[in-house]
């Protein structure tokens, strides 16, 4: 922890965004008790999305069920100007999930965050999927697994947020909104595991569109869709 952050905690203690208790010196934004109490996504919960992504020859993993407390976390991450929360959730939740998958596949991952438009990033100050990816990367590297983050997907136009769309409009809204950065594409090793990372999955339309684009450019690579929370 940085010295300035440590001194700030002494003068103004930081509190958990859920239970409001004082955080420990190694905790960021959320205490370990609240973090461990989130509802874990089961294999059965993921089944319908797994079947969809299987058509694109992509695997699908999600860590949490989007309960009321998890929605509060995701809302705080996306709209609460709390980038440290993304690092914590990525490191504590996405990291172990990705480690398990990498050990099964025996491949080094390249983390690809779902992009946001320049306008949204300017308003929020960051891309929440990037922060999740950065936290996840910290955990993976600590396990001795070679990995990196590449912002390979680019948002090509600013569209209405998925939150503002009805259930049917969500399926068509992401279409045409992303493309692959050609210069970054050239840096992808042949045996890499391409991991597309996002915060929440409702219909899955954004991740499906991203997967289609990635699969079109990388027909022989292994692809994993990794998300923090699933709406069921």
mmCIF file of C-alpha atoms in Angstrom:
data_model
loop_
_atom_site.group_PDB
_atom_site.id
_atom_site.type_symbol
_atom_site.label_atom_id
_atom_site.label_comp_id
_atom_site.label_asym_id
_atom_site.label_seq_id
_atom_site.Cartn_x
_atom_site.Cartn_y
_atom_site.Cartn_z
ATOM 1 C CA UNK A 1 0.000 0.000 0.000
ATOM 2 C CA UNK A 2 1.292 3.495 -0.792
ATOM 3 C CA UNK A 3 2.473 5.582 2.179
ATOM 4 C CA UNK A 4 0.000 8.371 1.358
ATOM 5 C CA UNK A 5 -2.902 5.912 1.291
ATOM 6 C CA UNK A 6 -1.795 4.438 4.630
ATOM 7 C CA UNK A 7 -1.594 7.867 6.273
ATOM 8 C CA UNK A 8 -5.006 8.820 4.843
ATOM 9 C CA UNK A 9 -6.573 5.724 6.410
ATOM 10 C CA UNK A 10 -5.238 6.731 9.831
ATOM 11 C CA UNK A 11 -6.822 10.186 9.627
ATOM 12 C CA UNK A 12 -9.977 9.197 7.670
ATOM 13 C CA UNK A 13 -10.733 5.442 7.968
ATOM 14 C CA UNK A 14 -12.157 3.824 4.837
ATOM 15 C CA UNK A 15 -15.371 1.845 5.141
ATOM 16 C CA UNK A 16 -16.844 -1.131 3.304
ATOM 17 C CA UNK A 17 -19.334 0.036 0.673
ATOM 18 C CA UNK A 18 -21.778 -2.671 1.780
ATOM 19 C CA UNK A 19 -21.645 -3.209 5.554
ATOM 20 C CA UNK A 20 -19.970 0.149 6.364
ATOM 21 C CA UNK A 21 -17.442 -1.408 8.749
ATOM 22 C CA UNK A 22 -13.913 -0.020 8.824
ATOM 23 C CA UNK A 23 -11.711 -1.694 6.240
ATOM 24 C CA UNK A 24 -8.500 -3.451 7.147
ATOM 25 C CA UNK A 25 -5.137 -2.173 5.912
ATOM 26 C CA UNK A 26 -5.143 -4.651 2.992
ATOM 27 C CA UNK A 27 -8.804 -4.211 2.040
ATOM 28 C CA UNK A 28 -10.059 -1.912 -0.713
ATOM 29 C CA UNK A 29 -13.674 -0.711 -1.010
ATOM 30 C CA UNK A 30 -15.226 -3.947 0.301
ATOM 31 C CA UNK A 31 -14.381 -6.094 3.318
ATOM 32 C CA UNK A 32 -13.524 -9.771 2.983
ATOM 33 C CA UNK A 33 -16.695 -10.840 4.794
ATOM 34 C CA UNK A 34 -18.953 -9.039 2.306
ATOM 35 C CA UNK A 35 -16.809 -10.200 -0.602
ATOM 36 C CA UNK A 36 -17.055 -13.846 0.438
ATOM 37 C CA UNK A 37 -20.803 -13.595 1.102
ATOM 38 C CA UNK A 38 -21.715 -12.888 -2.546
ATOM 39 C CA UNK A 39 -23.794 -15.596 -4.232
ATOM 40 C CA UNK A 40 -21.626 -17.739 -6.524
ATOM 41 C CA UNK A 41 -22.812 -18.558 -10.032
ATOM 42 C CA UNK A 42 -23.357 -22.307 -10.494
ATOM 43 C CA UNK A 43 -22.832 -24.442 -13.585
ATOM 44 C CA UNK A 44 -26.596 -24.700 -13.962
ATOM 45 C CA UNK A 45 -26.971 -20.908 -13.864
ATOM 46 C CA UNK A 46 -24.489 -20.578 -16.727
ATOM 47 C CA UNK A 47 -25.931 -23.380 -18.858
ATOM 48 C CA UNK A 48 -28.085 -21.320 -21.246
ATOM 49 C CA UNK A 49 -25.278 -18.862 -21.961
ATOM 50 C CA UNK A 50 -22.772 -21.688 -22.358
ATOM 51 C CA UNK A 51 -24.944 -23.166 -25.104
ATOM 52 C CA UNK A 52 -25.069 -19.823 -26.923
ATOM 53 C CA UNK A 53 -21.311 -19.270 -26.778
ATOM 54 C CA UNK A 54 -20.643 -22.871 -27.773
ATOM 55 C CA UNK A 55 -22.025 -21.993 -31.211
ATOM 56 C CA UNK A 56 -19.061 -19.601 -31.503
ATOM 57 C CA UNK A 57 -16.677 -22.217 -30.108
ATOM 58 C CA UNK A 58 -16.158 -20.081 -27.021
ATOM 59 C CA UNK A 59 -16.294 -21.045 -23.336
ATOM 60 C CA UNK A 60 -18.318 -19.025 -20.822
ATOM 61 C CA UNK A 61 -17.601 -18.432 -17.142
ATOM 62 C CA UNK A 62 -19.270 -16.103 -14.673
ATOM 63 C CA UNK A 63 -18.424 -15.727 -10.990
ATOM 64 C CA UNK A 64 -21.454 -14.207 -9.232
ATOM 65 C CA UNK A 65 -25.237 -14.154 -9.467
ATOM 66 C CA UNK A 66 -26.492 -10.593 -9.878
ATOM 67 C CA UNK A 67 -28.318 -10.389 -6.537
ATOM 68 C CA UNK A 68 -29.242 -7.083 -4.897
ATOM 69 C CA UNK A 69 -25.886 -6.840 -3.106
ATOM 70 C CA UNK A 70 -23.957 -7.734 -6.258
ATOM 71 C CA UNK A 71 -25.932 -5.144 -8.257
ATOM 72 C CA UNK A 72 -24.869 -2.584 -5.658
ATOM 73 C CA UNK A 73 -21.235 -3.578 -6.229
ATOM 74 C CA UNK A 74 -21.547 -3.393 -10.025
ATOM 75 C CA UNK A 75 -23.355 -0.040 -9.863
ATOM 76 C CA UNK A 76 -20.658 1.347 -7.573
ATOM 77 C CA UNK A 77 -17.980 0.067 -9.943
ATOM 78 C CA UNK A 78 -19.597 1.480 -13.072
ATOM 79 C CA UNK A 79 -21.060 4.762 -11.829
ATOM 80 C CA UNK A 80 -19.493 5.369 -8.399
ATOM 81 C CA UNK A 81 -16.055 6.585 -9.587
ATOM 82 C CA UNK A 82 -14.579 3.658 -7.654
ATOM 83 C CA UNK A 83 -11.862 2.179 -9.863
ATOM 84 C CA UNK A 84 -10.201 0.467 -6.868
ATOM 85 C CA UNK A 85 -13.284 -1.710 -6.493
ATOM 86 C CA UNK A 86 -12.679 -3.047 -10.013
ATOM 87 C CA UNK A 87 -9.125 -4.015 -9.088
ATOM 88 C CA UNK A 88 -10.336 -5.774 -5.929
ATOM 89 C CA UNK A 89 -13.121 -7.700 -7.661
ATOM 90 C CA UNK A 90 -10.878 -8.645 -10.576
ATOM 91 C CA UNK A 91 -8.115 -9.879 -8.285
ATOM 92 C CA UNK A 92 -10.295 -11.683 -5.738
ATOM 93 C CA UNK A 93 -13.011 -13.135 -7.997
ATOM 94 C CA UNK A 94 -12.081 -13.199 -11.680
ATOM 95 C CA UNK A 95 -8.448 -14.117 -11.052
ATOM 96 C CA UNK A 96 -9.031 -17.495 -9.348
ATOM 97 C CA UNK A 97 -11.677 -18.408 -11.936
ATOM 98 C CA UNK A 98 -9.286 -17.675 -14.803
ATOM 99 C CA UNK A 99 -6.432 -19.521 -13.095
ATOM 100 C CA UNK A 100 -8.519 -22.694 -12.931
ATOM 101 C CA UNK A 101 -9.453 -22.417 -16.617
ATOM 102 C CA UNK A 102 -5.855 -21.746 -17.696
ATOM 103 C CA UNK A 103 -4.655 -24.835 -15.868
ATOM 104 C CA UNK A 104 -7.211 -26.934 -17.735
ATOM 105 C CA UNK A 105 -6.340 -25.442 -21.119
ATOM 106 C CA UNK A 106 -2.594 -25.153 -20.470
ATOM 107 C CA UNK A 107 -2.478 -21.850 -22.359
ATOM 108 C CA UNK A 108 -1.358 -18.339 -21.441
ATOM 109 C CA UNK A 109 -4.212 -15.815 -21.432
ATOM 110 C CA UNK A 110 -4.535 -12.469 -23.154
ATOM 111 C CA UNK A 111 -7.146 -10.369 -21.404
ATOM 112 C CA UNK A 112 -9.406 -8.320 -23.683
ATOM 113 C CA UNK A 113 -11.688 -5.841 -21.860
ATOM 114 C CA UNK A 114 -15.026 -4.922 -23.411
ATOM 115 C CA UNK A 115 -14.508 -1.313 -24.573
ATOM 116 C CA UNK A 116 -16.610 1.733 -23.732
ATOM 117 C CA UNK A 117 -17.005 4.848 -25.835
ATOM 118 C CA UNK A 118 -14.726 7.837 -25.312
ATOM 119 C CA UNK A 119 -17.690 9.807 -24.018
ATOM 120 C CA UNK A 120 -18.526 7.227 -21.356
ATOM 121 C CA UNK A 121 -14.908 6.792 -20.336
ATOM 122 C CA UNK A 122 -14.529 10.551 -19.959
ATOM 123 C CA UNK A 123 -17.608 10.727 -17.717
ATOM 124 C CA UNK A 124 -16.633 7.757 -15.527
ATOM 125 C CA UNK A 125 -12.895 8.361 -15.612
ATOM 126 C CA UNK A 126 -12.152 4.742 -16.506
ATOM 127 C CA UNK A 127 -13.470 1.609 -18.197
ATOM 128 C CA UNK A 128 -14.791 -0.789 -15.522
ATOM 129 C CA UNK A 129 -13.887 -3.848 -17.628
ATOM 130 C CA UNK A 130 -10.296 -2.620 -17.860
ATOM 131 C CA UNK A 131 -10.100 -2.301 -14.073
ATOM 132 C CA UNK A 132 -11.484 -5.817 -13.627
ATOM 133 C CA UNK A 133 -8.896 -7.027 -16.141
ATOM 134 C CA UNK A 134 -6.075 -5.259 -14.311
ATOM 135 C CA UNK A 135 -7.063 -6.835 -10.998
ATOM 136 C CA UNK A 136 -7.398 -10.238 -12.654
ATOM 137 C CA UNK A 137 -3.969 -9.821 -14.242
ATOM 138 C CA UNK A 138 -2.378 -9.058 -10.868
ATOM 139 C CA UNK A 139 -3.667 -12.362 -9.490
ATOM 140 C CA UNK A 140 -2.704 -14.401 -12.567
ATOM 141 C CA UNK A 141 0.843 -13.059 -12.685
ATOM 142 C CA UNK A 142 1.262 -13.792 -8.968
ATOM 143 C CA UNK A 143 0.470 -17.452 -9.754
ATOM 144 C CA UNK A 144 3.354 -17.603 -12.213
ATOM 145 C CA UNK A 145 1.135 -17.628 -15.312
ATOM 146 C CA UNK A 146 2.293 -15.455 -18.204
ATOM 147 C CA UNK A 147 -0.474 -13.063 -19.202
ATOM 148 C CA UNK A 148 -1.103 -9.580 -20.526
ATOM 149 C CA UNK A 149 -3.927 -7.124 -21.230
ATOM 150 C CA UNK A 150 -4.533 -5.948 -24.780
ATOM 151 C CA UNK A 151 -7.258 -3.451 -25.647
ATOM 152 C CA UNK A 152 -7.870 -5.232 -28.924
ATOM 153 C CA UNK A 153 -11.520 -4.227 -29.254
ATOM 154 C CA UNK A 154 -12.352 -0.646 -30.090
ATOM 155 C CA UNK A 155 -15.684 1.120 -29.747
ATOM 156 C CA UNK A 156 -16.408 2.691 -33.122
ATOM 157 C CA UNK A 157 -19.424 4.783 -32.154
ATOM 158 C CA UNK A 158 -21.257 5.961 -29.066
ATOM 159 C CA UNK A 159 -24.516 4.079 -28.639
ATOM 160 C CA UNK A 160 -27.247 4.072 -26.039
ATOM 161 C CA UNK A 161 -26.257 2.208 -22.889
ATOM 162 C CA UNK A 162 -27.610 -1.343 -22.608
ATOM 163 C CA UNK A 163 -29.159 -0.318 -19.278
ATOM 164 C CA UNK A 164 -31.398 2.120 -21.172
ATOM 165 C CA UNK A 165 -32.577 -0.526 -23.675
ATOM 166 C CA UNK A 166 -35.549 -2.833 -23.456
ATOM 167 C CA UNK A 167 -34.968 -6.588 -23.533
ATOM 168 C CA UNK A 168 -35.499 -6.870 -27.305
ATOM 169 C CA UNK A 169 -33.499 -3.747 -28.182
ATOM 170 C CA UNK A 170 -30.540 -5.097 -26.184
ATOM 171 C CA UNK A 171 -30.015 -7.811 -28.805
ATOM 172 C CA UNK A 172 -29.546 -5.345 -31.683
ATOM 173 C CA UNK A 173 -28.041 -2.320 -29.901
ATOM 174 C CA UNK A 174 -24.401 -3.589 -29.769
ATOM 175 C CA UNK A 175 -24.339 -4.560 -33.458
ATOM 176 C CA UNK A 176 -21.709 -2.642 -35.402
ATOM 177 C CA UNK A 177 -20.405 -0.953 -32.281
ATOM 178 C CA UNK A 178 -16.972 -2.614 -32.066
ATOM 179 C CA UNK A 179 -14.047 -3.560 -34.230
ATOM 180 C CA UNK A 180 -10.624 -5.185 -33.829
ATOM 181 C CA UNK A 181 -7.537 -2.968 -33.700
ATOM 182 C CA UNK A 182 -5.416 -4.357 -36.551
ATOM 183 C CA UNK A 183 -2.061 -3.306 -35.085
ATOM 184 C CA UNK A 184 -2.800 -5.084 -31.816
ATOM 185 C CA UNK A 185 -4.135 -8.134 -33.657
ATOM 186 C CA UNK A 186 -0.651 -8.746 -35.063
ATOM 187 C CA UNK A 187 0.743 -9.152 -31.524
ATOM 188 C CA UNK A 188 -1.403 -12.184 -30.646
ATOM 189 C CA UNK A 189 0.567 -15.479 -30.318
ATOM 190 C CA UNK A 190 -0.866 -18.512 -32.105
ATOM 191 C CA UNK A 191 -1.439 -20.560 -28.935
ATOM 192 C CA UNK A 192 -2.886 -17.775 -26.773
ATOM 193 C CA UNK A 193 -6.135 -18.040 -24.834
ATOM 194 C CA UNK A 194 -8.245 -14.979 -25.682
ATOM 195 C CA UNK A 195 -10.231 -13.891 -22.618
ATOM 196 C CA UNK A 196 -13.011 -11.335 -23.177
ATOM 197 C CA UNK A 197 -13.834 -9.629 -19.875
ATOM 198 C CA UNK A 198 -16.978 -7.722 -18.875
ATOM 199 C CA UNK A 199 -18.734 -6.761 -15.654
ATOM 200 C CA UNK A 200 -22.353 -7.914 -15.985
ATOM 201 C CA UNK A 201 -24.278 -10.229 -18.322
ATOM 202 C CA UNK A 202 -28.006 -9.786 -18.872
ATOM 203 C CA UNK A 203 -28.946 -10.998 -22.350
ATOM 204 C CA UNK A 204 -25.284 -11.485 -23.259
ATOM 205 C CA UNK A 205 -25.716 -9.571 -26.518
ATOM 206 C CA UNK A 206 -22.643 -7.351 -26.055
ATOM 207 C CA UNK A 207 -20.409 -10.340 -25.322
ATOM 208 C CA UNK A 208 -21.911 -12.347 -28.179
ATOM 209 C CA UNK A 209 -21.172 -9.496 -30.593
ATOM 210 C CA UNK A 210 -17.619 -9.186 -29.232
ATOM 211 C CA UNK A 211 -17.115 -12.953 -29.519
ATOM 212 C CA UNK A 212 -18.298 -12.972 -33.121
ATOM 213 C CA UNK A 213 -15.783 -10.268 -34.016
ATOM 214 C CA UNK A 214 -12.918 -12.017 -32.218
ATOM 215 C CA UNK A 215 -13.795 -15.398 -33.737
ATOM 216 C CA UNK A 216 -13.909 -13.871 -37.224
ATOM 217 C CA UNK A 217 -10.320 -12.615 -36.833
ATOM 218 C CA UNK A 218 -9.030 -15.604 -34.837
ATOM 219 C CA UNK A 219 -10.729 -18.727 -36.214
ATOM 220 C CA UNK A 220 -8.336 -21.173 -34.505
ATOM 221 C CA UNK A 221 -7.773 -19.576 -31.097
ATOM 222 C CA UNK A 222 -9.373 -20.661 -27.840
ATOM 223 C CA UNK A 223 -11.800 -18.035 -26.522
ATOM 224 C CA UNK A 224 -13.123 -17.593 -22.992
ATOM 225 C CA UNK A 225 -15.897 -15.189 -22.002
ATOM 226 C CA UNK A 226 -15.290 -14.174 -18.384
ATOM 227 C CA UNK A 227 -17.815 -11.985 -16.538
ATOM 228 C CA UNK A 228 -18.266 -10.822 -12.981
ATOM 229 C CA UNK A 229 -22.042 -11.129 -12.548
ATOM 230 C CA UNK A 230 -24.878 -12.918 -14.327
ATOM 231 C CA UNK A 231 -28.521 -11.851 -14.348
ATOM 232 C CA UNK A 232 -30.705 -14.937 -13.920
#
